[in-house]
mmCIF file with all atom_site columns, C-alpha atoms in Angstrom:
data_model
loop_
_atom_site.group_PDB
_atom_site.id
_atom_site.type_symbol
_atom_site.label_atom_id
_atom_site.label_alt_id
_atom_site.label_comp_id
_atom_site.label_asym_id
_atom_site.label_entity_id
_atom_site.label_seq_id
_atom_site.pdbx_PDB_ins_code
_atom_site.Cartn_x
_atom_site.Cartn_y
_atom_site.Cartn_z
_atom_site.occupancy
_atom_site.B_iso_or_equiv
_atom_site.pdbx_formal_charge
_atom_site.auth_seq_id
_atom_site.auth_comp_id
_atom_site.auth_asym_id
_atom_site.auth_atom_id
_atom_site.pdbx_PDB_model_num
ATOM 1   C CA . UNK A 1 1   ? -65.155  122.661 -53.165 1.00 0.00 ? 1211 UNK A CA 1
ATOM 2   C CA . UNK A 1 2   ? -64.010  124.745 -55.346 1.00 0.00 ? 1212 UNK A CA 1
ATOM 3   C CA . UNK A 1 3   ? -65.312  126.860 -58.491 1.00 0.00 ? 1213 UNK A CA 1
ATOM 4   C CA . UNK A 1 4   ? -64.680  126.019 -61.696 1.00 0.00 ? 1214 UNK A CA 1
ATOM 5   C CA . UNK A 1 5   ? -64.602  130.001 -62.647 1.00 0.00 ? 1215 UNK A CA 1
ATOM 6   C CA . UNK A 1 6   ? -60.568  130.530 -62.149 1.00 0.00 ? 1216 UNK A CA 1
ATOM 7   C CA . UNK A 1 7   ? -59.381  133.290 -59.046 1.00 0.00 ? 1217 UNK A CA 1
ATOM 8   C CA . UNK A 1 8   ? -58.573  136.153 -61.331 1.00 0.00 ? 1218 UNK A CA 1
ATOM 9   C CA . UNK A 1 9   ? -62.152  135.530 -63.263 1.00 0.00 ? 1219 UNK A CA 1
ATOM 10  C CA . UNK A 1 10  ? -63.652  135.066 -59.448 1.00 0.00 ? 1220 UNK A CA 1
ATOM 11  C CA . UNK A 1 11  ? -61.608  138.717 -58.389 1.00 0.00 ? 1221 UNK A CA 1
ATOM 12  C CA . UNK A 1 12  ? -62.361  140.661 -61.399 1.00 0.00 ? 1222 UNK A CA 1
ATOM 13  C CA . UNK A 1 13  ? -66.036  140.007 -60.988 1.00 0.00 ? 1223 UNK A CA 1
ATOM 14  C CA . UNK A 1 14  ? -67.069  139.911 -57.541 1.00 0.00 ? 1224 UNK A CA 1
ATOM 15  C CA . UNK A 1 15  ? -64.212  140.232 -54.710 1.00 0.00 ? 1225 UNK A CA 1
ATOM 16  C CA . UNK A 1 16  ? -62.221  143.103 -56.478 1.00 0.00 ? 1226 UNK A CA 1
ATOM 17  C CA . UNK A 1 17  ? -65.081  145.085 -58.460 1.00 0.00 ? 1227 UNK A CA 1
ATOM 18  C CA . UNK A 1 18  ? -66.175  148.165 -56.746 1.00 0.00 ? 1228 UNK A CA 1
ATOM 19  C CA . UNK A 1 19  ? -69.245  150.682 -57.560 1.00 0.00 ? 1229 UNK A CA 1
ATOM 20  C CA . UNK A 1 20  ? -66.741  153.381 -59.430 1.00 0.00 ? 1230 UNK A CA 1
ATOM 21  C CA . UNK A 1 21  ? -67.072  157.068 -58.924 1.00 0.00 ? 1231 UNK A CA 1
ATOM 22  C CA . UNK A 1 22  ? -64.348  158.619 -61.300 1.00 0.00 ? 1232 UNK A CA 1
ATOM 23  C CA . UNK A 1 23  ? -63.070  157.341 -63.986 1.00 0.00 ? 1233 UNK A CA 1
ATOM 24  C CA . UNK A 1 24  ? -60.617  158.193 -67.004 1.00 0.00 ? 1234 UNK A CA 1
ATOM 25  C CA . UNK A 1 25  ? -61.077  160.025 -69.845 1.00 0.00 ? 1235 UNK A CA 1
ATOM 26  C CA . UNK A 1 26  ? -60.296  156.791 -72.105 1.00 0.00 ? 1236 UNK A CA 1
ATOM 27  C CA . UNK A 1 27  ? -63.387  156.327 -74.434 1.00 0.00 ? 1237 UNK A CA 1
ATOM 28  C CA . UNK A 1 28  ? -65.756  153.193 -73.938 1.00 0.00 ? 1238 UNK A CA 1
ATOM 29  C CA . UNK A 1 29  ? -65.946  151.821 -77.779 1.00 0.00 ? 1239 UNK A CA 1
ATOM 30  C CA . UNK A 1 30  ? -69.345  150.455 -79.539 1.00 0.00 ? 1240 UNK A CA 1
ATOM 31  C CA . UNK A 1 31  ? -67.162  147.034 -79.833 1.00 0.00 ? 1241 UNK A CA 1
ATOM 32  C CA . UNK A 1 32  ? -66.817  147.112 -76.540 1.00 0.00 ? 1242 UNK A CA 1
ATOM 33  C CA . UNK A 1 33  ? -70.678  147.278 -75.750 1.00 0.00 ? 1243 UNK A CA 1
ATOM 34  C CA . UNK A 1 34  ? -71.629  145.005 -78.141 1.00 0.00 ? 1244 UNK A CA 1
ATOM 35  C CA . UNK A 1 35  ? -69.583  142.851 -76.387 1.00 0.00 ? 1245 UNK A CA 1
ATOM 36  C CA . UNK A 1 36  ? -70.814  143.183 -72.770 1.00 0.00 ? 1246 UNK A CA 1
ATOM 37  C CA . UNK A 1 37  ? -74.415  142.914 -74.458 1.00 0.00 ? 1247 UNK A CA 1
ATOM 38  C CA . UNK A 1 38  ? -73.111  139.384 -76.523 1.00 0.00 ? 1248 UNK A CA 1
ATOM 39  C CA . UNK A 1 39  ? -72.667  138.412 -72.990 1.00 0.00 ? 1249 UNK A CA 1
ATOM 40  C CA . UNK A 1 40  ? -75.636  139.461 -71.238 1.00 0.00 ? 1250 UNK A CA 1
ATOM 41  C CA . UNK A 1 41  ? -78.091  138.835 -73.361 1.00 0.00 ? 1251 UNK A CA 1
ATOM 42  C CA . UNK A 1 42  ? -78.091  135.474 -72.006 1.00 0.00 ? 1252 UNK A CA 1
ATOM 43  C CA . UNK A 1 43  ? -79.476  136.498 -68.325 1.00 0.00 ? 1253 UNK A CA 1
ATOM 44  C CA . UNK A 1 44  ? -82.221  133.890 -67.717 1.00 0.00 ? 1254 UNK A CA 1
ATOM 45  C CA . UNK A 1 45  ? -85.656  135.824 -67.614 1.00 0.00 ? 1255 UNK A CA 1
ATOM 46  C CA . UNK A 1 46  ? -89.414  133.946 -67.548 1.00 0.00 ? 1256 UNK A CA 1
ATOM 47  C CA . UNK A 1 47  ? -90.267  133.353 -71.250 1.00 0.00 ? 1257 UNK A CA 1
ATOM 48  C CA . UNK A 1 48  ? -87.552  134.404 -72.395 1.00 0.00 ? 1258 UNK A CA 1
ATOM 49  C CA . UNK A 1 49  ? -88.723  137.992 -71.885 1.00 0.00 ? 1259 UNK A CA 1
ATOM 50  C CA . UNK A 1 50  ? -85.772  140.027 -72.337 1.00 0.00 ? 1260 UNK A CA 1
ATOM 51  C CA . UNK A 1 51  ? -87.680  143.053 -70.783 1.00 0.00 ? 1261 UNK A CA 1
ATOM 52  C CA . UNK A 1 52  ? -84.511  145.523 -70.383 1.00 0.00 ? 1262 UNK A CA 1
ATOM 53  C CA . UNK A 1 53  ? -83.540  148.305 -73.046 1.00 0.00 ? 1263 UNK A CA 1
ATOM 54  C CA . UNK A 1 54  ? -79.923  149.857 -73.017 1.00 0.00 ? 1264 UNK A CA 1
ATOM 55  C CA . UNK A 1 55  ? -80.036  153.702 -73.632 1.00 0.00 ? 1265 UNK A CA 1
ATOM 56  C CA . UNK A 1 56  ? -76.786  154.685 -74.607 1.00 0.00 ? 1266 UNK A CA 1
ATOM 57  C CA . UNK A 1 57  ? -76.019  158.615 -73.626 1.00 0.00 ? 1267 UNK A CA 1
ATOM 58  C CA . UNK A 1 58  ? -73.139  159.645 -75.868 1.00 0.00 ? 1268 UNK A CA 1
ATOM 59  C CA . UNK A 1 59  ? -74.163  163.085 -77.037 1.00 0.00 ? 1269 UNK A CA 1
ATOM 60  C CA . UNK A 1 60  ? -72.963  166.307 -74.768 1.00 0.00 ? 1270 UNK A CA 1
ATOM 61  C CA . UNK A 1 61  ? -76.752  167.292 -75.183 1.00 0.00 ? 1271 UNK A CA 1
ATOM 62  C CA . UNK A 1 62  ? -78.175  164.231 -74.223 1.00 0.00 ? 1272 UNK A CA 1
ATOM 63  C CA . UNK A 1 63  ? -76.057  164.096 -71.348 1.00 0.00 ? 1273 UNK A CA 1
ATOM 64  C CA . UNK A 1 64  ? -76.881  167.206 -70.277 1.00 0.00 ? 1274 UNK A CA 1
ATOM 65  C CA . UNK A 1 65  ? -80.449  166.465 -70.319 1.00 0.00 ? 1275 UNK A CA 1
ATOM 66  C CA . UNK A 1 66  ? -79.830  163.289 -68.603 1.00 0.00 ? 1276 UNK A CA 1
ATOM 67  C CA . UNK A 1 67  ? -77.515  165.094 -65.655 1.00 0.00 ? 1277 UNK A CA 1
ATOM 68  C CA . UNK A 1 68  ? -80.679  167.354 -64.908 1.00 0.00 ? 1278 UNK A CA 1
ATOM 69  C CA . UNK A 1 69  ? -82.756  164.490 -63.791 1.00 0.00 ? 1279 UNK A CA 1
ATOM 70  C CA . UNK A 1 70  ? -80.012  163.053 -61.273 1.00 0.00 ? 1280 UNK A CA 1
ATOM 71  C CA . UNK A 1 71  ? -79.888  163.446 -57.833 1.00 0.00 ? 1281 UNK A CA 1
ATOM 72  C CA . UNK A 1 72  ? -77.727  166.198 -57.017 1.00 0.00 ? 1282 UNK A CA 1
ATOM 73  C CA . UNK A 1 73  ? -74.607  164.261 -55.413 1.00 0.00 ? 1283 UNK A CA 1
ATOM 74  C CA . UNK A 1 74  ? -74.874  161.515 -58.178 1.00 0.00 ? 1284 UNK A CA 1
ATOM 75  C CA . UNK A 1 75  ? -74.592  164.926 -61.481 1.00 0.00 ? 1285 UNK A CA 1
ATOM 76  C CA . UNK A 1 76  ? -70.427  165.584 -61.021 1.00 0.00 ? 1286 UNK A CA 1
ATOM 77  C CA . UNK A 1 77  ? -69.765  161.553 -62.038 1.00 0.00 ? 1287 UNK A CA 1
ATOM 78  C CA . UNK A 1 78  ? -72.691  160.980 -64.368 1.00 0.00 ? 1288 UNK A CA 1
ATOM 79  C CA . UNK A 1 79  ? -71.603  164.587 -66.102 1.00 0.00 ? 1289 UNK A CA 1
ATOM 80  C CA . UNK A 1 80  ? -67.927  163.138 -66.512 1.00 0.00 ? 1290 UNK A CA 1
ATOM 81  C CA . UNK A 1 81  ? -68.123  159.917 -67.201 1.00 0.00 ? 1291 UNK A CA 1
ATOM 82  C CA . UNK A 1 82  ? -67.096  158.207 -70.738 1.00 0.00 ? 1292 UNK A CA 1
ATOM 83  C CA . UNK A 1 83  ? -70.222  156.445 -71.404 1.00 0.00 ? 1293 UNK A CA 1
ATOM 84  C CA . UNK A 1 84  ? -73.785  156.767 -69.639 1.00 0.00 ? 1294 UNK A CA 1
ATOM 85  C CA . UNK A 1 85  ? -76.127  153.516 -69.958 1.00 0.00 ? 1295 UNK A CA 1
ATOM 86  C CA . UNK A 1 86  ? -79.831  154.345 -68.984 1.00 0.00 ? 1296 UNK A CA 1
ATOM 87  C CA . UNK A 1 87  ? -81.523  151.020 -68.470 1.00 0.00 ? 1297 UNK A CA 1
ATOM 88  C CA . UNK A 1 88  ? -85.025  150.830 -68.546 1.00 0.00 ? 1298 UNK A CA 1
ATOM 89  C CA . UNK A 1 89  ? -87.700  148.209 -68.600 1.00 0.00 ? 1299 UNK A CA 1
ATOM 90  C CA . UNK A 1 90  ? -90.154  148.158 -71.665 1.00 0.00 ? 1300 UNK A CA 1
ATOM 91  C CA . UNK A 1 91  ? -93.471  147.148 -70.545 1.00 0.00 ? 1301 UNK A CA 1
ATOM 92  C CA . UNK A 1 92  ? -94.849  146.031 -74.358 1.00 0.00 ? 1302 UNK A CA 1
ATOM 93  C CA . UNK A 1 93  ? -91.895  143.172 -73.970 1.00 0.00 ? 1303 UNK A CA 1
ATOM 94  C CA . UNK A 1 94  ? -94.595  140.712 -74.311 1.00 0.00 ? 1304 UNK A CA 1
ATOM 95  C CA . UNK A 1 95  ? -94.431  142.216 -78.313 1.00 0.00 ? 1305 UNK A CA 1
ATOM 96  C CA . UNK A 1 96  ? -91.199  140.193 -78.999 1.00 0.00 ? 1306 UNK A CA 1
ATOM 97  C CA . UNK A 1 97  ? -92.646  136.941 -77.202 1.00 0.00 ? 1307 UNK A CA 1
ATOM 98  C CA . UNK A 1 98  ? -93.843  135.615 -80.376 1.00 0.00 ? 1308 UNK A CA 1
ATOM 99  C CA . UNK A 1 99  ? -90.060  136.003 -81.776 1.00 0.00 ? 1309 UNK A CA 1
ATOM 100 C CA . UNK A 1 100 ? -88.547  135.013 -77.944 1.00 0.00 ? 1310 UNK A CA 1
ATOM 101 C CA . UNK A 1 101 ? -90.238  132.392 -77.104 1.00 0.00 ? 1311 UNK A CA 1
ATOM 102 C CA . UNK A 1 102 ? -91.206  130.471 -80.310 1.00 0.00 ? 1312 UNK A CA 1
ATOM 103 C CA . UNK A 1 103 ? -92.080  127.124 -79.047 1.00 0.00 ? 1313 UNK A CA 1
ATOM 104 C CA . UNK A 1 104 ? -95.236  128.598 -77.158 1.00 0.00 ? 1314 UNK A CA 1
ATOM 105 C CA . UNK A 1 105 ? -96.998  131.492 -79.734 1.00 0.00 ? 1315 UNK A CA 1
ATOM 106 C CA . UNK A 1 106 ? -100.198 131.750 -77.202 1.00 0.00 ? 1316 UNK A CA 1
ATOM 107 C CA . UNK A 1 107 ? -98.221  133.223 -73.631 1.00 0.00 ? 1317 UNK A CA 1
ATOM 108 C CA . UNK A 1 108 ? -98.263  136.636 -75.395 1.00 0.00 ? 1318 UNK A CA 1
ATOM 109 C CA . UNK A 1 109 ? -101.726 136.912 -75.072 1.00 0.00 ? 1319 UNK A CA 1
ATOM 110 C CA . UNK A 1 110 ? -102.041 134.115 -72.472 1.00 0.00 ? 1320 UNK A CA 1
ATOM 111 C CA . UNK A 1 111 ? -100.170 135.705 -69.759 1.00 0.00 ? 1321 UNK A CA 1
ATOM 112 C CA . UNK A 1 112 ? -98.991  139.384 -70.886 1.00 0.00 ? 1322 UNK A CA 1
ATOM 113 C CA . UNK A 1 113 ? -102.576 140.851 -72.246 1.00 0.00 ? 1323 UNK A CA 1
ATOM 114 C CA . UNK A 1 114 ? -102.905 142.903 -68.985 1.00 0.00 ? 1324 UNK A CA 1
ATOM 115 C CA . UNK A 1 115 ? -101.073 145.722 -68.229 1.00 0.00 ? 1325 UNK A CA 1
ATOM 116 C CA . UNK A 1 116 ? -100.518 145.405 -64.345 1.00 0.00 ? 1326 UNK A CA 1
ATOM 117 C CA . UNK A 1 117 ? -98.928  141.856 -65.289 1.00 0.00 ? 1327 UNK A CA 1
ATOM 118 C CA . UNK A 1 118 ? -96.300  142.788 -67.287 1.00 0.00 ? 1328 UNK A CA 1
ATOM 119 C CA . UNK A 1 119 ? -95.300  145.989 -65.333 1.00 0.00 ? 1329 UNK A CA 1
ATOM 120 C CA . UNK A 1 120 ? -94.821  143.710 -62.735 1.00 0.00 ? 1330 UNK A CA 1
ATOM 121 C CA . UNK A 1 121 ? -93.013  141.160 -64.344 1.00 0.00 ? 1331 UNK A CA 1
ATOM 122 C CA . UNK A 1 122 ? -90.918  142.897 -66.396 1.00 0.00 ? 1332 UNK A CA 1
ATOM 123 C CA . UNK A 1 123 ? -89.839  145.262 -63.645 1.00 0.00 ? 1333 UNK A CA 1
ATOM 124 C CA . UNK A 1 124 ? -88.636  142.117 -61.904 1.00 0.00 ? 1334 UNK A CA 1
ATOM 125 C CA . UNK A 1 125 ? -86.501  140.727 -64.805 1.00 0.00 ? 1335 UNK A CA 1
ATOM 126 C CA . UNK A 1 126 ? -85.307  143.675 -66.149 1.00 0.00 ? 1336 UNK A CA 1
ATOM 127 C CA . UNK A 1 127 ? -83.899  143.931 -62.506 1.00 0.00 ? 1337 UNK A CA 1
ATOM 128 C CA . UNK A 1 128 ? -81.906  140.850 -63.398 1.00 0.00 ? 1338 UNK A CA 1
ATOM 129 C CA . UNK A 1 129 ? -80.868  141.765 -66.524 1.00 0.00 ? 1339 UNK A CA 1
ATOM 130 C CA . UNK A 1 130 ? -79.292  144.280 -64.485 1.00 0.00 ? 1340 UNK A CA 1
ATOM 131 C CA . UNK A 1 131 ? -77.624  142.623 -62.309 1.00 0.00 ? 1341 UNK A CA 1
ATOM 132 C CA . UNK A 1 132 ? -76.192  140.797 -65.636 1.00 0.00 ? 1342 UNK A CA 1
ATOM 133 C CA . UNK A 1 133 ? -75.060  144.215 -67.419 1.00 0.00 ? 1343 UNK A CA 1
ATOM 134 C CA . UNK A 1 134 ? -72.863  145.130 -64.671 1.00 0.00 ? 1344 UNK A CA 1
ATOM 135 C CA . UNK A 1 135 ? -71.207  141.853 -64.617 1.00 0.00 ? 1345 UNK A CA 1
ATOM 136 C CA . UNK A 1 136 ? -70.522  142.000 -67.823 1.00 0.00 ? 1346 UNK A CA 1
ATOM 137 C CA . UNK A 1 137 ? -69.186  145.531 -67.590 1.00 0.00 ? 1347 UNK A CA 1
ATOM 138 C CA . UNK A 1 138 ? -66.915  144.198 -65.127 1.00 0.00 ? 1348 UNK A CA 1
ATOM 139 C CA . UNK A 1 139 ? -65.851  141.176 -67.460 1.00 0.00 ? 1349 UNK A CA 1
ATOM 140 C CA . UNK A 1 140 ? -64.713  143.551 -70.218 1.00 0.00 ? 1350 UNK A CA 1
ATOM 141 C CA . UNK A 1 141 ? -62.185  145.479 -67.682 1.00 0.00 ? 1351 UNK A CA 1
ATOM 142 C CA . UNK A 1 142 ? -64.346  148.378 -67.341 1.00 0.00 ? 1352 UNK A CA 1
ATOM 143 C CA . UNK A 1 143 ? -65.516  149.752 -64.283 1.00 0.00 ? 1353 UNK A CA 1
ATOM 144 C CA . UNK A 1 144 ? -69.690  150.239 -63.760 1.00 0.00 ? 1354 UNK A CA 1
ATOM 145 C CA . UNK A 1 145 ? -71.318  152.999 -60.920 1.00 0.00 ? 1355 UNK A CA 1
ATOM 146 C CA . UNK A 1 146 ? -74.793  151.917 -60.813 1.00 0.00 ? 1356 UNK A CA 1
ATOM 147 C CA . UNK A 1 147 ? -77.009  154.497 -59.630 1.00 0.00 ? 1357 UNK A CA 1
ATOM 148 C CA . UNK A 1 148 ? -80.669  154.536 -58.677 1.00 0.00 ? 1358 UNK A CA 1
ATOM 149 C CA . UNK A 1 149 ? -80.745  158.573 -57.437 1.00 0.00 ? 1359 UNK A CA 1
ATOM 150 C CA . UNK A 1 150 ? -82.517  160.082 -60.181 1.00 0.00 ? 1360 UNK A CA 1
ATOM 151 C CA . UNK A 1 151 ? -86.220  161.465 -61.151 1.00 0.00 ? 1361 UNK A CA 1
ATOM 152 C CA . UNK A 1 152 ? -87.453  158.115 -62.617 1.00 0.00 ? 1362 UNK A CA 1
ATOM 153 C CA . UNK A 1 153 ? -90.751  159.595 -64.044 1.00 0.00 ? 1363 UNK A CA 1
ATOM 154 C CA . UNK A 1 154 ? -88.802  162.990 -65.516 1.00 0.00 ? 1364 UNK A CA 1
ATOM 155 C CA . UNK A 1 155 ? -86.167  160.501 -66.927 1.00 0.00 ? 1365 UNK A CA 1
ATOM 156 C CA . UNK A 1 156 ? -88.734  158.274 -68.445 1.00 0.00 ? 1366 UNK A CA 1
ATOM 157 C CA . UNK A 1 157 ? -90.311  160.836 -70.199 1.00 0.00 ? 1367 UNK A CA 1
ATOM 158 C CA . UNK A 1 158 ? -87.534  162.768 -71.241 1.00 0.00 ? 1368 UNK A CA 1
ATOM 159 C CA . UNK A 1 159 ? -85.486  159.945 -73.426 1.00 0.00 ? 1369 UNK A CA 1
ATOM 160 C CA . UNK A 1 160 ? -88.466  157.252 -73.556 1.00 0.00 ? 1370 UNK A CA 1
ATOM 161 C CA . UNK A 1 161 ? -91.411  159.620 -73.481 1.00 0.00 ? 1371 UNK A CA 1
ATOM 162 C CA . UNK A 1 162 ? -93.983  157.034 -74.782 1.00 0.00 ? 1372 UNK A CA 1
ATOM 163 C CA . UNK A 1 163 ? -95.235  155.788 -71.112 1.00 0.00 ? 1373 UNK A CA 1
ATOM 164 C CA . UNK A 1 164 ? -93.938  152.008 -71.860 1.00 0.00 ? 1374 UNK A CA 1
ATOM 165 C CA . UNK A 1 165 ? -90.648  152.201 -70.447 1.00 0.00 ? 1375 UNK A CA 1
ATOM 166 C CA . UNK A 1 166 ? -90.016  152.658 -67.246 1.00 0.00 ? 1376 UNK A CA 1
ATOM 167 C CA . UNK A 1 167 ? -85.960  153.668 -65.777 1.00 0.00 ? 1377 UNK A CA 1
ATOM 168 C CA . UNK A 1 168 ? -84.707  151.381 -63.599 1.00 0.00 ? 1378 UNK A CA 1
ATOM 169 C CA . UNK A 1 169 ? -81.444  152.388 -62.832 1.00 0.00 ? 1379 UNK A CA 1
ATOM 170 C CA . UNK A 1 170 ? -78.235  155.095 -64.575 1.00 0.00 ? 1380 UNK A CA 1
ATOM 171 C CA . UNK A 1 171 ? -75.407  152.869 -65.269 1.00 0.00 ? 1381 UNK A CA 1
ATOM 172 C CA . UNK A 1 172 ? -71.711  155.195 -65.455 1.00 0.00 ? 1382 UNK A CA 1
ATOM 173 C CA . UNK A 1 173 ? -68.980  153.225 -67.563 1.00 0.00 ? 1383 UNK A CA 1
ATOM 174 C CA . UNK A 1 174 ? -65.599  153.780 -68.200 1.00 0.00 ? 1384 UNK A CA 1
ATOM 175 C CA . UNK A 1 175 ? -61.799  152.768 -67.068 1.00 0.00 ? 1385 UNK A CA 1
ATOM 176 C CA . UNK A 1 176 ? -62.170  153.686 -63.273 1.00 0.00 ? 1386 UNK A CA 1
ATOM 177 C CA . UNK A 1 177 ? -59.894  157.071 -62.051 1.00 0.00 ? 1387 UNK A CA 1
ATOM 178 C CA . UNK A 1 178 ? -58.234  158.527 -59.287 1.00 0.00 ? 1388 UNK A CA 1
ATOM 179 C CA . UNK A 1 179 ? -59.767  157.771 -55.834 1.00 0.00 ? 1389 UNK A CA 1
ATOM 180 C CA . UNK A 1 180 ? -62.668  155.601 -57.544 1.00 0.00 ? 1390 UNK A CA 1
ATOM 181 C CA . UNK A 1 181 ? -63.594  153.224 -55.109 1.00 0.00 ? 1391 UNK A CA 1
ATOM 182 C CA . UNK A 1 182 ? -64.958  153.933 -51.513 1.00 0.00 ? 1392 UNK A CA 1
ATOM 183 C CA . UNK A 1 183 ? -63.648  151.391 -48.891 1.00 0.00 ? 1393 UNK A CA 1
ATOM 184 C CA . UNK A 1 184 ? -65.512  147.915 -49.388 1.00 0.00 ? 1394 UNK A CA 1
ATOM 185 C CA . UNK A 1 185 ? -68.700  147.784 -46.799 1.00 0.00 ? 1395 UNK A CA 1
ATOM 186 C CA . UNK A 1 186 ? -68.994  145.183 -44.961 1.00 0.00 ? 1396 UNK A CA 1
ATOM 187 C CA . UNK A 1 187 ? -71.332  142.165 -46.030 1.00 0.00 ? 1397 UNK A CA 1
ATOM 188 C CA . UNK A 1 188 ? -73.612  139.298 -44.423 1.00 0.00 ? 1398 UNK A CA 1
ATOM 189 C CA . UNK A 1 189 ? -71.878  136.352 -43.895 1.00 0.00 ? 1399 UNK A CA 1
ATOM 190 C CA . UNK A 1 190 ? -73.693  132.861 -45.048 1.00 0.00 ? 1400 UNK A CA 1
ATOM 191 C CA . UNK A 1 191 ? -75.144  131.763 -41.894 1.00 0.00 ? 1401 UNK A CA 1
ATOM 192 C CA . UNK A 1 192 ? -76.481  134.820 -41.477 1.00 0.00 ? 1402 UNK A CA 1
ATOM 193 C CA . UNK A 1 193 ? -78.366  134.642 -45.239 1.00 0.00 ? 1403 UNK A CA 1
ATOM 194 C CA . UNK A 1 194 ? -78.665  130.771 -45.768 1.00 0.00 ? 1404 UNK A CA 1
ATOM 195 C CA . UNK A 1 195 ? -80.987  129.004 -43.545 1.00 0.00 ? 1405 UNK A CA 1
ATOM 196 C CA . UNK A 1 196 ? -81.409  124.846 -44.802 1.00 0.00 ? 1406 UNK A CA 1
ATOM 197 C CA . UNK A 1 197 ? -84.550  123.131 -43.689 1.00 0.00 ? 1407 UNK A CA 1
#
C-alpha cells in the first residue's frame, strides 16, 4: 500500500528531516510562524485542550537569559540560532475549555477542577502538540533542534514565572547550516515495535 502523502511530502517530513545543530543567519519571519501554528493547531488533544504555549525568544536579552538556563553543550546553538521557541504547557488550560470545547460547558469543572489532573494531562498533550510543532517546522522548509537539556524549573520561572506553566522542551529554528545534521541513528524496525494479537 501506499500513502496518499506524495515522496517529497513523505522525505521532507520524516526520512530526510534531521534534529539541526547550526543553522544560517537567514531570519525566521512572523508569517512564517503563523503559518507552522495555522498548521498545528490542529494536533488532536482530549477536549480539545490545546494545553501548549509558544514562547517566542527574539530579543538579544531574552536570549541571553534563556542561554543561561541551557545545558552547557546545548548554549553555542541555542545562542546562534535565528529564532528560539520555548514551549511550555499551561496547567490553567482547562480556562479556555468553555471556549474549546463548546458542546460540553460542565468538563471544565467536571474533570479539570483538581490540580494534579490537569498537570498530568496537559503535560501529556502538550507533549503532542510537540511532536506537531516540529512537523510543522519541517513542512515550512525550516529546520527544528529540539532540545530537552535545560533547567526546567529556572526556565519556568524566568519567562513564565507565575507557577502555571511548566517548559517542556527549547525548540531552535532556522534554515539549517554548515555541518547541521549528525549521521541518522539507527531505528527499531516494525516487528520489533508492532506486536498484533
Amino acid at each position: 500500500m501506499t500513502l496518499a502523502l506524495d515522496a517529497t511530502a513523505q522525505n521532507l517530513l520524516f526520512r530526510e528531516a534531521h534534529t539541526a545543530n547550526t543553522f544560517t543567519d537567514e531570519p525566521v519571519t512572523e508569517e512564517q510562524i503563523k503559518a507552522i501554528y495555522d498548521l498545528v493547531k490542529y494536533a488532536p488533544t482530549a477536549f480539545n485542550m490545546s494545553p501548549l504555549r509558544v514562547l517566542l525568544v527574539r530579543s538579544p536579552e531574552a536570549r541571553e537569559r534563556l542561554v543561561s538556563h541551557m545545558a552547557e553543550g546545548n548554549r553555542p546553538k541555542t545562542a546562534a540560532a535565528p529564532l528560539v521557541a520555548v514551549l511550555a504547557v499551561d496547567h490553567e488550560f482547562h480556562e479556555e475549555l468553555p471556549k474549546l470545547f463548546p458542546h460540553a460547558p460542565g468538563i471544565k469543572d467536571a474533570f479539570f477542577a483538581e490540580r494534579p489532573v490537569r498537570e498530568q494531562a496537559g503535560t501529556f498533550n502538550a507533549s503532542l502538540q510537540i511532536g506537531y510543532f516540529i512537523l510543522g517546522v519541517r513542512a515550512a522548509g525550516l529546520a527544528a533542534g529540539p532540545m530537552t537539556g535545560f533547567d526546567a524549573a529556572g526556565l519556568s520561572k524566568e519567562f513564565f514565572g507565575d507557577g502555571d506553566h511548566q517548559v517542556l522542551a527549547v525548540v531552535n529554528l532556522g534554515k539549517p547550516g554548515e555541518g547541521a545534521f549528525n549521521p541518522r541513528s539507527p531505528r527499531l524496525e516494525y516487528d520489533e515495535v508492532v506486536t498484533t494479537v
